[in-house]
Coordinates of C-alpha atoms in Angstrom, one line a residue:
X1 CA -18.5 4.1 4.2
X2 CA -15.6 6.6 3.5
X3 CA -12.3 4.9 2.6
X4 CA -10.4 8.3 4.3
X5 CA -9.5 6.8 7.5
X6 CA -9.6 8.5 10.7
X7 CA -6.4 8.2 12.3
X8 CA -3.9 5.0 12.6
X9 CA -2.3 5.6 15.4
X10 CA 1.2 2.6 15.8
X11 CA 4.5 2.2 17.9
X12 CA 7.7 3.2 15.8
X13 CA 10.8 2.1 17.3
X14 CA 14.7 3.1 15.4
X15 CA 16.4 0.6 13.7
X16 CA 19.6 0.7 15.9
X17 CA 21.5 -1.0 12.6
X18 CA 19.8 1.1 10.0
X19 CA 18.7 4.5 11.5
X20 CA 15.2 3.8 10.1
X21 CA 11.8 4.0 12.3
X22 CA 10.3 0.4 11.8
X23 CA 6.8 -0.3 13.1
X24 CA 4.5 -3.3 13.1
X25 CA 0.8 -3.5 12.1
X26 CA -1.6 -5.7 11.1
X27 CA -3.3 -6.1 7.5
X28 CA -5.9 -7.9 5.3
X29 CA -8.0 -10.0 6.4
X30 CA -7.8 -12.3 7.9
X31 CA -5.0 -9.7 9.6
X32 CA -1.5 -10.4 9.2
X33 CA 1.6 -9.3 11.0
X34 CA 3.0 -7.1 8.6
X35 CA 6.8 -5.0 9.7
X36 CA 6.8 -1.1 8.0
X37 CA 9.6 1.2 7.3
X38 CA 7.6 4.6 8.6
X39 CA 8.9 6.6 5.7
X40 CA 8.2 10.2 6.4
X41 CA 9.0 12.0 3.5
X42 CA 7.1 9.2 1.5
X43 CA 3.8 10.0 -0.6
X44 CA 2.5 6.8 0.4
X45 CA 2.0 3.5 2.3
X46 CA 2.8 0.9 0.1
X47 CA 3.4 -3.1 0.2
X48 CA 4.2 -5.4 -2.0
X49 CA 0.5 -7.1 -2.4
X50 CA 2.0 -8.5 -5.8
X51 CA 3.6 -11.9 -3.4
X52 CA 1.7 -15.2 -3.8
X53 CA 1.0 -15.1 0.1
X54 CA -1.0 -11.7 0.0
X55 CA -4.1 -13.1 0.2
X56 CA -7.2 -10.8 1.3
X57 CA -10.5 -10.8 1.4
X58 CA -11.6 -7.0 1.7
X59 CA -8.4 -5.8 -1.0
X60 CA -10.3 -3.5 -3.2
X61 CA -8.5 -1.9 -6.4
X62 CA -9.5 1.6 -6.7
X63 CA -11.0 2.3 -9.9
X64 CA -9.8 4.5 -12.7
X65 CA -11.9 8.3 -12.0
X66 CA -12.6 7.0 -8.5
X67 CA -12.2 10.1 -5.9
X68 CA -9.3 7.5 -4.7
X69 CA -7.4 7.7 -7.8
X70 CA -8.1 11.2 -7.7
X71 CA -6.6 11.9 -4.2
X72 CA -3.8 9.4 -5.5
X73 CA -2.8 11.9 -7.9
X74 CA -3.0 8.6 -10.3
X75 CA -0.3 8.8 -13.1
X76 CA -2.9 6.5 -15.3
X77 CA -5.1 3.6 -15.8
X78 CA -3.9 0.0 -15.4
X79 CA -4.4 -3.1 -17.1
X80 CA -2.8 -6.9 -16.0
X81 CA -2.7 -9.7 -18.6
X82 CA -3.0 -12.3 -16.4
X83 CA -6.0 -13.6 -13.9
X84 CA -7.4 -10.6 -11.6
X85 CA -5.1 -10.6 -7.9
X86 CA -4.1 -8.5 -5.8
X87 CA -1.8 -6.0 -7.7
X88 CA -3.0 -7.3 -10.6
X89 CA -6.8 -6.1 -12.0
X90 CA -7.7 -4.2 -15.3
X91 CA -9.6 -0.9 -14.8
X92 CA -7.4 0.6 -11.9
X93 CA -5.7 3.8 -10.8
X94 CA -1.6 3.4 -11.5
X95 CA 0.5 4.9 -9.2
X96 CA 4.5 4.9 -9.4
X97 CA 5.4 5.0 -5.7
X98 CA 9.0 6.2 -4.3
X99 CA 11.1 4.6 -2.1
X100 CA 12.7 7.8 -0.8
X101 CA 15.4 5.6 1.0
X102 CA 16.6 3.8 -1.8
X103 CA 15.9 5.8 -4.4
X104 CA 14.0 3.4 -6.0
X105 CA 10.7 3.4 -8.0
X106 CA 7.8 0.6 -9.0
X107 CA 4.4 0.8 -11.2
X108 CA 1.3 0.0 -9.0
X109 CA -1.9 0.2 -8.3
X110 CA -4.4 2.2 -6.3
X111 CA -6.3 -0.1 -4.0
X112 CA -7.5 -0.3 0.2
X113 CA -7.1 -2.9 2.5
X114 CA -7.9 -3.4 6.1
X115 CA -5.3 -1.8 8.7
X116 CA -5.1 -2.0 12.6

């Protein structure tokens, strides 16, 4: 099964108070509604999966050296010193996604999950 999406079409609206484009998607298994800012200047679609409420039976971290890591231009191979969970797995490729709106960055792991 390919990890490359065929397409994702979502309704987008502009938040009048922040002037940012926003949308809602379903993510995870079981599906959970998630509000997102659509960052057309960013490289990744990213969410905070280290949130204790992030539970998904379809979350799959990308292993170091995988095609997913190569496509994401991963910056290294990560380790985590606690029990495995979304956002904290061993032998996963790391990225440093940046938020072009707030001009901040954070460390993370490349992973796949269900999006609809």
